[in-house]
């Protein structure tokens, strides 16, 4: 369902604390969760699921 809403792209890379899809700064606590792979974290800007690189 998320993929359909997001033009086939449900995931977004976080690099240097920035969502690489919508360019919104990811809050520090969310970036740490992504880095430590604790749960599913979504971007506050585009709603995609964030992953680290």
Coordinates of N, CA and C in Angstrom, one line a residue:
X1 N 0.8 -1.2 0.0 CA 0.0 0.0 0.0 C 0.9 1.3 0.0
X2 N 1.9 1.3 0.8 CA 2.8 2.4 0.9 C 3.5 2.6 -0.5
X3 N 4.0 1.5 -1.1 CA 4.6 1.6 -2.4 C 3.7 2.3 -3.4
X4 N 2.4 1.9 -3.4 CA 1.5 2.4 -4.4 C 1.3 3.9 -4.2
X5 N 1.3 4.4 -3.0 CA 1.1 5.8 -2.7 C 2.4 6.6 -3.0
X6 N 3.5 6.0 -3.0 CA 4.8 6.7 -3.1 C 5.5 6.4 -4.4
X7 N 4.7 6.2 -5.5 CA 5.2 6.0 -6.8 C 6.2 4.8 -6.9
X8 N 5.8 3.7 -6.2 CA 6.7 2.5 -6.2 C 7.9 2.5 -5.4
X9 N 8.1 3.6 -4.6 CA 9.3 3.7 -3.8 C 8.9 3.9 -2.3
X10 N 8.9 2.9 -1.5 CA 8.5 2.9 -0.1 C 9.6 3.2 0.9
X11 N 10.8 3.1 0.4 CA 12.0 3.3 1.2 C 12.8 4.5 0.8
X12 N 13.5 5.0 1.8 CA 14.4 6.2 1.5 C 15.7 6.1 2.3
X13 N 16.8 6.3 1.7 CA 18.1 6.3 2.4 C 18.3 7.6 3.3
X14 N 18.8 7.4 4.5 CA 19.2 8.5 5.3 C 20.7 8.6 5.2
X15 N 21.2 9.8 4.8 CA 22.6 10.1 4.7 C 22.9 11.4 5.3
X16 N 23.8 11.4 6.2 CA 24.2 12.6 7.0 C 23.0 13.3 7.6
X17 N 22.0 12.4 8.1 CA 20.9 12.9 8.8 C 19.8 13.6 7.9
X18 N 19.9 13.3 6.6 CA 18.9 13.9 5.7 C 18.3 12.7 4.9
X19 N 16.9 12.8 4.8 CA 16.2 11.9 3.9 C 16.6 12.2 2.5
X20 N 17.1 11.2 1.8 CA 17.6 11.4 0.4 C 16.5 11.5 -0.6
X21 N 15.2 11.3 -0.3 CA 14.1 11.4 -1.2 C 13.5 12.8 -1.1
X22 N 13.2 13.3 0.1 CA 12.5 14.6 0.2 C 13.5 15.7 0.7
X23 N 14.7 15.3 1.2 CA 15.7 16.3 1.6 C 15.4 16.9 3.0
X24 N 14.5 16.3 3.7 CA 14.1 16.8 5.1 C 15.1 16.3 6.1
X25 N 15.5 17.1 7.0 CA 16.4 16.7 8.1 C 15.7 15.7 9.0
X26 N 16.3 14.6 9.3 CA 15.7 13.6 10.1 C 16.2 13.9 11.6
X27 N 15.2 13.9 12.5 CA 15.6 14.2 13.9 C 16.6 13.2 14.4
X28 N 17.5 13.7 15.3 CA 18.6 12.9 15.8 C 18.1 11.6 16.3
X29 N 17.1 11.6 17.1 CA 16.6 10.3 17.7 C 16.2 9.3 16.7
X30 N 15.6 9.8 15.6 CA 15.2 8.9 14.5 C 16.4 8.4 13.7
X31 N 17.3 9.2 13.5 CA 18.5 8.8 12.8 C 19.3 7.7 13.6
X32 N 19.3 7.9 14.9 CA 19.9 6.9 15.7 C 19.2 5.5 15.7
X33 N 17.9 5.6 15.6 CA 17.1 4.4 15.5 C 17.4 3.7 14.2
X34 N 17.5 4.5 13.1 CA 17.8 3.9 11.8 C 19.2 3.2 11.8
X35 N 20.2 3.9 12.4 CA 21.5 3.4 12.5 C 21.6 2.1 13.3
X36 N 20.8 2.0 14.4 CA 20.9 0.9 15.2 C 19.9 -0.2 14.8
X37 N 19.1 0.1 13.8 CA 18.1 -0.8 13.2 C 17.1 -1.3 14.3
X38 N 16.6 -0.3 15.1 CA 15.6 -0.6 16.1 C 14.2 -0.1 15.7
X39 N 13.5 -1.1 15.1 CA 12.2 -0.8 14.7 C 12.1 -0.1 13.3
X40 N 10.9 0.2 12.9 CA 10.6 0.8 11.6 C 10.5 2.3 11.9
X41 N 11.2 3.1 11.1 CA 11.3 4.5 11.3 C 10.8 5.2 10.0
X42 N 9.9 6.1 10.1 CA 9.4 6.8 8.8 C 9.8 8.2 8.8
X43 N 9.9 8.8 7.6 CA 10.3 10.2 7.4 C 9.1 11.1 7.7
X44 N 9.4 12.1 8.5 CA 8.3 13.1 8.8 C 7.9 13.9 7.6
X45 N 8.8 14.0 6.6 CA 8.5 14.7 5.4 C 7.7 14.0 4.3
X46 N 8.2 12.8 3.9 CA 7.6 12.1 2.8 C 6.9 10.8 3.3
X47 N 7.1 10.4 4.5 CA 6.4 9.2 5.0 C 7.0 7.9 4.6
X48 N 8.1 7.9 3.9 CA 8.8 6.7 3.5 C 9.5 6.0 4.7
X49 N 9.7 4.7 4.6 CA 10.5 4.0 5.6 C 11.9 4.3 5.4
X50 N 12.6 4.7 6.5 CA 14.0 5.1 6.4 C 15.0 3.9 6.6
X51 N 16.1 3.9 5.9 CA 17.1 2.9 6.1 C 18.5 3.6 6.0
X52 N 19.5 3.0 6.7 CA 20.8 3.6 6.7 C 21.7 3.0 5.5
X53 N 22.7 3.7 5.2 CA 23.5 3.3 4.1 C 24.9 2.9 4.4

